Coordinates of N, CA and C and ligand atoms in Angstrom, one line a residue:
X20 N 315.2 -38.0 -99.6 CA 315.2 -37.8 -101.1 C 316.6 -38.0 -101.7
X21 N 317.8 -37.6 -100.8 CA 319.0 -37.8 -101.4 C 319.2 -39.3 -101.5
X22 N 318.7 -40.2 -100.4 CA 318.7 -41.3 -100.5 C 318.0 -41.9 -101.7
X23 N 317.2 -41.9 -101.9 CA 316.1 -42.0 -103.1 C 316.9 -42.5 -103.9
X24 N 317.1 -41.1 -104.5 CA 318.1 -40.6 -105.6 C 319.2 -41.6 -105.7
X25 N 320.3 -41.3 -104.6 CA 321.4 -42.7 -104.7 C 321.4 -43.8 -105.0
X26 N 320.3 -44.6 -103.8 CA 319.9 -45.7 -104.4 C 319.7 -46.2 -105.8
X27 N 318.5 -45.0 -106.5 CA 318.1 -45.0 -107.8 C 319.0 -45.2 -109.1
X28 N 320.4 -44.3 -108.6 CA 320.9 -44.0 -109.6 C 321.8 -45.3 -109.1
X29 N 322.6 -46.0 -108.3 CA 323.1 -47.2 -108.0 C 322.7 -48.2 -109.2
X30 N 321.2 -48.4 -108.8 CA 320.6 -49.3 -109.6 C 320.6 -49.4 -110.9
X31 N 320.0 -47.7 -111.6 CA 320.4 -47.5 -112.9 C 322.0 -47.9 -113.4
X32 N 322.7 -47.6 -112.7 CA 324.6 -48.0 -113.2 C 324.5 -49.4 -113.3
X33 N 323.9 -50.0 -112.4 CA 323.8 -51.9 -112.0 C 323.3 -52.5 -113.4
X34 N 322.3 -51.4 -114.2 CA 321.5 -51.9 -115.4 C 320.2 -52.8 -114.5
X35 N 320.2 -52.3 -113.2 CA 318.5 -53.2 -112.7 C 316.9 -51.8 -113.5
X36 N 317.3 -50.9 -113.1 CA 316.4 -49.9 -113.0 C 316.6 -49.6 -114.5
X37 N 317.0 -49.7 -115.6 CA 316.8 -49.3 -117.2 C 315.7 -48.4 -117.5
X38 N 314.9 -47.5 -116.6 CA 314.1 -47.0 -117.6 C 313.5 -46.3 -116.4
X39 N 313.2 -44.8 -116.3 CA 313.0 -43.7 -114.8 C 312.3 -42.4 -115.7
X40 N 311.1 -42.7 -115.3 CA 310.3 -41.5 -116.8 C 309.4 -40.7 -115.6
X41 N 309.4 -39.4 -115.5 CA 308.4 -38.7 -114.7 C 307.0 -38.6 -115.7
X42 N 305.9 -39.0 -114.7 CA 304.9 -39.1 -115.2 C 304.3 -37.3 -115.2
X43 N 303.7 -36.8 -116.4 CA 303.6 -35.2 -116.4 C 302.5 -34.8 -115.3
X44 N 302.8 -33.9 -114.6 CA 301.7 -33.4 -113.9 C 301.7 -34.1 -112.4
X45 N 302.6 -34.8 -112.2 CA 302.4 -35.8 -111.2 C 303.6 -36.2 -110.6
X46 N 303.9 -36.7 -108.9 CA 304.4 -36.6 -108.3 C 304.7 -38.2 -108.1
X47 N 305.1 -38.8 -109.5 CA 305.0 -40.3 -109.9 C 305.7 -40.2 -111.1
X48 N 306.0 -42.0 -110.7 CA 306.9 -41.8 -112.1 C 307.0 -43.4 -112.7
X49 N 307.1 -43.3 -114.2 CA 306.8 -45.0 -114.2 C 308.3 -45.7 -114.5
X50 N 308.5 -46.7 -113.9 CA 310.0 -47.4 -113.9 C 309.7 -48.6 -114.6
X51 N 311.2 -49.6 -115.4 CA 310.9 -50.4 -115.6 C 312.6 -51.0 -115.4
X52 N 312.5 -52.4 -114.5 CA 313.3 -52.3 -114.2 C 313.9 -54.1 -115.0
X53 N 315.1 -54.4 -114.8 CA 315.3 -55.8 -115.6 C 315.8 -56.6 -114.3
X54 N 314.9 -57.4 -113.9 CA 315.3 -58.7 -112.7 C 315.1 -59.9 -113.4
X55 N 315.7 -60.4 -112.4 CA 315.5 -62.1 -112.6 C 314.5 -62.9 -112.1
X56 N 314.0 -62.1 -111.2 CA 312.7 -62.2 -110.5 C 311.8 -61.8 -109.4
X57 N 310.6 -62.1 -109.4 CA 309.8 -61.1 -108.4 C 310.5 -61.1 -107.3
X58 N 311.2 -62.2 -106.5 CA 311.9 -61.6 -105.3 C 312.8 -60.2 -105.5
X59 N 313.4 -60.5 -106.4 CA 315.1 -59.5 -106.5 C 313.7 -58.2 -106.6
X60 N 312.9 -57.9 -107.7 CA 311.9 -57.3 -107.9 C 311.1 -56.4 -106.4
X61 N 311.6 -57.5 -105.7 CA 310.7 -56.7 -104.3 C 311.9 -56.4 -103.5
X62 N 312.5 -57.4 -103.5 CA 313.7 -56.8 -102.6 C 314.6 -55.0 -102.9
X63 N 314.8 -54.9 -104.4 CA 314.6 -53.5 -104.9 C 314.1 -52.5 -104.5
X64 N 312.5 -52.9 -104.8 CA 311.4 -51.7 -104.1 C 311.5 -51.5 -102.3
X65 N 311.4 -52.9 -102.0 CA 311.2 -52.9 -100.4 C 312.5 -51.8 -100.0
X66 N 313.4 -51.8 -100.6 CA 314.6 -51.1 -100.2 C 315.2 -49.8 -100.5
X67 N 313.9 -49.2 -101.2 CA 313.8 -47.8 -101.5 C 313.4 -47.0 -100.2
X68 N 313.8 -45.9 -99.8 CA 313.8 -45.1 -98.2 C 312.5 -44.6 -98.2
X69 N 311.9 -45.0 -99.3 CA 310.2 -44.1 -99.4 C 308.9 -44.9 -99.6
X70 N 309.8 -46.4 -99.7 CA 308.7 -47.7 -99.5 C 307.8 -47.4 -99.1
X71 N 307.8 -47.5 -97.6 CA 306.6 -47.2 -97.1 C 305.5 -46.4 -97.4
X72 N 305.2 -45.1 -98.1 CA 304.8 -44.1 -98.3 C 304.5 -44.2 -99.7
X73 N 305.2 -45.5 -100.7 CA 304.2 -45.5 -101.8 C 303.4 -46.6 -102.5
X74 N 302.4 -45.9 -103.6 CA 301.5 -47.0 -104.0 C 302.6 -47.5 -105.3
X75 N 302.5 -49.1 -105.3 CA 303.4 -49.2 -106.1 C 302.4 -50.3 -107.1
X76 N 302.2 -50.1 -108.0 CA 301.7 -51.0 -109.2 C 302.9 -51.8 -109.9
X77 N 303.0 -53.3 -110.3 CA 304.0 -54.1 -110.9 C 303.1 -54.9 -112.3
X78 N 303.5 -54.5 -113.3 CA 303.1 -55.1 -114.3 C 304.1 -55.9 -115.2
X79 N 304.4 -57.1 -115.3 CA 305.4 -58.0 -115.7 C 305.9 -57.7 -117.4
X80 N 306.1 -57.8 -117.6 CA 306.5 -57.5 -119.1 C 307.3 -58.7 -119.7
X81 N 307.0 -59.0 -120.8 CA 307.7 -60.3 -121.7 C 308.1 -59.5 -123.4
X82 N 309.5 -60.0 -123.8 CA 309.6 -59.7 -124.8 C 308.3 -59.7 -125.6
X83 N 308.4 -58.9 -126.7 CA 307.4 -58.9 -128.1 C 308.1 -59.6 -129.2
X84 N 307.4 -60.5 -130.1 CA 308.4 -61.3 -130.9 C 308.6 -60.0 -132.1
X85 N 307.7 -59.0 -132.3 CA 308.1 -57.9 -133.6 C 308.7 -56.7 -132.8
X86 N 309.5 -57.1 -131.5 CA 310.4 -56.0 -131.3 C 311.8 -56.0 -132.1
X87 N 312.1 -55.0 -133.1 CA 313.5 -55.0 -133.6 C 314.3 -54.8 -132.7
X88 N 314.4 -54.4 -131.6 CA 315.7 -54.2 -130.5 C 316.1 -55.6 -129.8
X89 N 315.1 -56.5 -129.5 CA 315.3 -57.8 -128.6 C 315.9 -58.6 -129.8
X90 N 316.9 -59.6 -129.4 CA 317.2 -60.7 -129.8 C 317.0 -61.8 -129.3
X91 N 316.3 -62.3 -128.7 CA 315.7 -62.9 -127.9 C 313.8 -63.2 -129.5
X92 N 313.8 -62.6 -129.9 CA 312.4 -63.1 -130.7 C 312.8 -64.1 -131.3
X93 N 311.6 -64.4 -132.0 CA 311.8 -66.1 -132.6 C 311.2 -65.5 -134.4
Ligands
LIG19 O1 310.6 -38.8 -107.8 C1 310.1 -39.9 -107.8 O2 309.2 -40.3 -108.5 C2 310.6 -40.9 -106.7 C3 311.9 -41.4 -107.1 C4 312.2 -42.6 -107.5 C5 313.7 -42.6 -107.7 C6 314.0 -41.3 -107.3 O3 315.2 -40.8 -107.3 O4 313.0 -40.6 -106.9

């Protein structure tokens, strides 16, 4: 667990891991992380000490052109 955590928070300082929300009631939690791509993306996860033991769902995300925060819209 302490590893977990290290790791986790590593990543968060790196700016990979940007977003670590406990899901209520549950022993899960949803992340969203900023890569360059599905490799770096797996190589991340694969290298969590608790891989093994979780179900991991990956849903890709693309800017929204009416998000006010991105600069990146058109
Ligand atoms: O507590 C969890 O959901 C698992 C976990 C991910 C990063 C961390 O520190 O714990």
């Amino acid at each position: 667990m302490r590893q977990e955590r290290d790791y986790a928070q590593q990543l968060q300082r790196e700016g990979k891991w940007i977003h670590l929300w406990r899901i209520v009631g549950e022993y899960s939690n949803y992340s969203v992380f900023d890569v360059d791509s599905n490799d770096e993306l797996h190589a991340i996860l694969s290298n969590l000490p608790l891989f093994t033991y979780m179900e991991v769902h990956v849903t890709p995300l693309a800017v929204h052109p009416s998000d006010i925060h991105q600069s990146a819209s058109t």
